Steps between C-alpha positions, in 0.01 A plus 500: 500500500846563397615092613170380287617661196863353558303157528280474209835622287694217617206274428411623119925426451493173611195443295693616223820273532265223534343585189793521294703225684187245354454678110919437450430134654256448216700692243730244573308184441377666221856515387547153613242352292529643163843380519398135537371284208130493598433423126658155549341188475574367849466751679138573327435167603589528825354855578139458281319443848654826639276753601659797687219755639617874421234631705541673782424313855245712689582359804834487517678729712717754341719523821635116447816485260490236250161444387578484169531097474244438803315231289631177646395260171685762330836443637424109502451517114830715486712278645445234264624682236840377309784679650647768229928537478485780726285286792775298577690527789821579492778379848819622573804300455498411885151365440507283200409207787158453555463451913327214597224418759756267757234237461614468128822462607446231640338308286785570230782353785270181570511470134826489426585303795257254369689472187804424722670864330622605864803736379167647325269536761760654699555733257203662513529598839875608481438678164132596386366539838781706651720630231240593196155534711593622857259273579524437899469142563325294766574182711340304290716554213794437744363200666420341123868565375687361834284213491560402130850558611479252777386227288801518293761531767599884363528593904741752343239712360221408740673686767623806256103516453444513900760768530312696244163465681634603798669812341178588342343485795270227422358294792617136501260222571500119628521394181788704394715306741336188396630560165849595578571198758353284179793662269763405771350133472526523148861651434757270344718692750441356860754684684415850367146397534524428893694785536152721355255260708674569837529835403144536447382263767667791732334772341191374553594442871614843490168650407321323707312305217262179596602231264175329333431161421634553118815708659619176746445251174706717286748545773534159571553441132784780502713408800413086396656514136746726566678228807390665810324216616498612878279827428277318247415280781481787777258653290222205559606526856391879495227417296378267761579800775242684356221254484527454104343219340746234349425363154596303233683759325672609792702146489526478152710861578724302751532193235652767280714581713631167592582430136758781515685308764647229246686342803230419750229673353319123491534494904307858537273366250373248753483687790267756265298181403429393878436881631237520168315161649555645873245777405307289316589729160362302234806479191408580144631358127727757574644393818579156359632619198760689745556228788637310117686749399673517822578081495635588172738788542634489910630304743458420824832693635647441822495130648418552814273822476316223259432215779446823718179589302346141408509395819311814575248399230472117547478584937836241515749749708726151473539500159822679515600141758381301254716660205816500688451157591412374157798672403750334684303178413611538113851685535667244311137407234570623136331823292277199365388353835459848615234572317334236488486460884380848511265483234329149568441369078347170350828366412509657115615859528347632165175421652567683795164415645482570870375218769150561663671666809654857245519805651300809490542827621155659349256362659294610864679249650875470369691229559873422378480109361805321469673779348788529770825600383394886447882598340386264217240726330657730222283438226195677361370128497648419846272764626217433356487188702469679793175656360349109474666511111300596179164228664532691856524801360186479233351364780508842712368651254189277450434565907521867442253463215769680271483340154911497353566682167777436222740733707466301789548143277793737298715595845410121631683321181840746592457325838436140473771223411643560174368125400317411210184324749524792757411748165263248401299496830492892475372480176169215628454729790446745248229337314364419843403829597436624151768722446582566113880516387629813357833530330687698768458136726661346197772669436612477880458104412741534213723683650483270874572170235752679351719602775481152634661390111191287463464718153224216310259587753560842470426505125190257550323809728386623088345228490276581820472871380357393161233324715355741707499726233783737581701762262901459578679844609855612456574397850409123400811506288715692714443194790515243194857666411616345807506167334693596245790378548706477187492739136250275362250504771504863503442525125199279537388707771597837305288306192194413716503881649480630128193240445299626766525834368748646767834687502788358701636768764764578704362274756478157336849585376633565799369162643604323228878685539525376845434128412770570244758643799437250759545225211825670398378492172677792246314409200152532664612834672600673183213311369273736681704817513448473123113434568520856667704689221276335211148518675599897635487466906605694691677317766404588876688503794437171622627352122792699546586394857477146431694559204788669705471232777551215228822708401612509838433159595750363215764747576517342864470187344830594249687608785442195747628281183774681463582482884425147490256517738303134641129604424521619133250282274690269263296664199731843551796332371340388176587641141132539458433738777811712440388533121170588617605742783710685216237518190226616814778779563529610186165509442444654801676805403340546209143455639502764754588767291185422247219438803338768656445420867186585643520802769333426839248764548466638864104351646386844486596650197187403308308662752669832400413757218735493242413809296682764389419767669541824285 
């Protein structure tokens, strides 16, 4: 009896606190809402479907706390009242940065990385993510900021990233390496870069990680530009090891890196070509665009590693026989006879068109021609003939069903004869195969007429640009400055320039300054230092070297005179060129102390963020 009473007590108290707990609850909204303005016009407007039930709920259980605001349309029509002053929520300092789902996150990094604002994008990582937000971030974020850093050659900051991931504990994937072999590619530093890619190629031997398809292509890329040939090409090999398929790409990787071999880069070139047709590996627009590029820039390198690897190609083990004896043959011919004997012409070298019998080394079967004399081939347009020349080459093409673009017909003019009818040719084939002119071809035109002095030609390529419709850039001029080769050819240049609508630069100046040095010619040199000083350049470093050079060159000249040395030009020891060497000085001393010399920026500084921080 006793322990019943004790339990009914304790039940009528809690009863009790229950009972008062909910009466101060709506004492307080009471309070609440005489303070608002219910009288005002919006909020009538807003509240004039309201209808809050003050009756009592029979069926609601008076054990469950909070059945005050049960009615779910209620609360619905609550929360789309206006928020009052006192609603609003107020953070702490350390909060002020609204977290983010990571998903936003990255879609404000792609952003800004599509808007090229890298120091930016990187920035939000480094600063809002981890810094303001403590927001953790993922690979993803990583793997988009390495690879943007790639692409520009910052392998600086790609691999400062990488370090951070791994700190952070983040788990690297394939395409995290992908991208950081891509920024040792990339890096206008080769030996630091190949440094990083050997580094990394043993880390990933280290951890035991299985190189993908992407991984080998970027690796390739990495060890190719940077000059380590040998393990660019050990790469296919282990590619091969493990039973992965060869493709185009895969030699357009090794074409890469030939063209970083500037010596014999050509040779490796052709010993790529022949291993592509080998596995039947069909070549792309890109490929050819390469193989050129390679005929433009290298050479074949060592003489007899050369008759070495076409007689591989051509089957002819007895080439290297037939060399030696050819050479012994002409010991006592001329340069002249030299070529032509190794390079069989019709008679008229400008037309430099080959006899039925020309060699070429692209097709399935390669043969050699009457090419013989293989220490005769230096030129970009020397080589070409070993590719059956601009016809042979087109001609590949058309069996590989590959239709040529401007690039191709752009890197084929820097290779052909520098002859008015072999540029004319180019320019038919053109219109054969329907290719349209654009005015990056042109100005390589100017600037090949120019260089060979033939500077009427040169100027009559407007005439072709007005024709197919074509708007003149600031590089036209800068390649038409190389005619100029007197004062008042540059001021008609200078004149045209300002007709166009365009703004000579340090550039065109700088072209036009060395005509003016390697004529000797002091009034047209402080003819365009004054150009600078009234038009506000800033000279760069290249100006400024060939400036100095000039400077130096006379001094030698000066003290060769006075030494009465054999090979001094008879124009040093004219009045004219001593007057001019001493008004130049003169005004040489005064000119460097009004110009403002442009600074060379470090590659990577505009990839940095240059705030101040606070």
């Amino acid at each position: 009896m006793i322990i019943f009473n004790r339990f009914i007590r304790q039940f009528i108290t809690i009863n009790s606190v229950r009972l008062s707990f909910n009466q101060q609850c709506c004492k307080h909204f009471r309070c609440m809402s005489t303070n608002h303005d219910f009288q005002s016009k919006e909020f009538r407007k807003k509240t004039e479907n309201f209808t809050f039930n003050t009756e009592p709920n029979a069926d609601a259980d008076s054990d469950v706390f909070g059945t005050l605001i049960d009615n779910v349309e209620t609360n619905d029509k609550l929360d789309i009242l206006p928020l009052e002053a006192d609603d609003k929520i107020q953070y702490d300092k350390d909060e002020q940065h609204k977290r983010l789902y990571i998903t936003e996150y990255h879609k404000i990094i792609q952003e800004l990385i599509k808007q090229h604002k890298i120091a930016e994008a990187i920035d939000v990582l480094e600063t809002r993510m981890l810094k303001d937000d403590k927001a953790k971030p993922d690979y993803y974020v990583y793997n988009l900021l390495i690879g943007t850093c790639g692409k520009v050659g910052y392998v600086q900051k790609a691999f400062k990233l990488f370090n951070q991931m791994k700190k952070s504990g983040i788990k690297t994937t394939p395409a995290t390496y992908t991208c950081l072999f891509n920024a040792c590619a990339n890096s206008p530093y080769k030996d630091d870069a190949l440094k990083r890619a050997k580094q990394l190629y043993n880390l990933m031997s280290l951890k035991s990680i299985e190189p993908n398809l992407f991984n080998y292509h970027s690796m390739i890329k990495a060890f190719g530009r940077t000059g380590d040939l040998l393990t660019a090409f050990s790469l296919v090999d282990e590619m091969l090891k493990k039973k992965f398929k060869l493709k185009d790409e895969t030699f357009n990787f090794l074409l890469q890196a030939c063209i970083s071999d500037k010596e014999a880069g050509f040779r490796h070139a052709l010993l790529v070509w022949r291993k592509m047709i080998s596995k039947h590996v069909r070549p792309s627009l890109y490929t050819y665009n390469l193989l050129l590029k390679c005929t433009r820039e290298c050479g074949l390198g060592d003489e007899f590693e050369t008759r070495k690897i076409i007689g591989q190609i051509i089957d002819n083990p007895n080439l290297l026989k037939i060399e030696s004896k050819f050479e012994e043959s002409n010991s006592n011919t001329s340069e002249n006879n030299k070529f032509n004997t190794s390079f069989i012409l019709n008679g008229n070298k400008n037309n430099l068109s080959i006899i039925e019998n020309r060699p070429n080394l692209l097709d399935v079967k390669p043969y050699f021609g009457d090419i013989i004399g293989v220490s005769e081939i230096q030129t970009p347009e020397e080589r070409l003939l070993l590719l059956g020349g601009c016809s042979g080459f087109l001609k590949n093409m058309k069996i590989n069903k590959i239709k040529p673009d401007i690039k191709v017909f752009t890197q084929l003019l820097e290779s052909i004869p520098s002859t008015l009818v072999a540029e004319k040719n180019l320019l038919n084939e053109m219109h054969k195969t329907s290719v349209a002119i654009d005015i990056d071809f042109c100005n390589i035109l100017i600037k090949k007429r120019s260089l060979r002095f033939d500077y009427a030609e040169a100027k009559n390529v407007l005439d072709l640009i007005k024709s197919e419709n074509l708007s003149v850039n600031i590089v036209t001029f800068g390649v038409l400055a190389l005619g100029c080769k007197n004062k008042n050819e540059s001021k008609d240049l200078i004149k045209l320039i300002a007709e166009y609508g365009f703004r000579v630069n340090a550039e065109i100046l700088g072209t036009m300054l060395a005509q003016a040095c390697y004529h000797f010619n002091f009034s047209y040199v402080i003819y365009v230092m004054n150009m600078v000083k009234y038009e506000e350049i800033k000279p760069n470093k290249m100006f400024m070297d060939r400036l100095n050079r000039f400077h130096d060159n006379i001094k030698d000249l000066m003290k060769k005179r006075q030494n009465q040395e054999k090979d001094v030009p008879n124009f040093i020891y004219s009045y004219y060129f001593k007057e001019g060497f001493r008004k130049y000085q003169n005004f040489y001393k005064k000119w460097i102390l009004e110009v403002t010399v442009e600074e060379e920026l470090h590659p990577w500084d505009q990839f940095k963020n240059h705030k101040k921080k606070n």
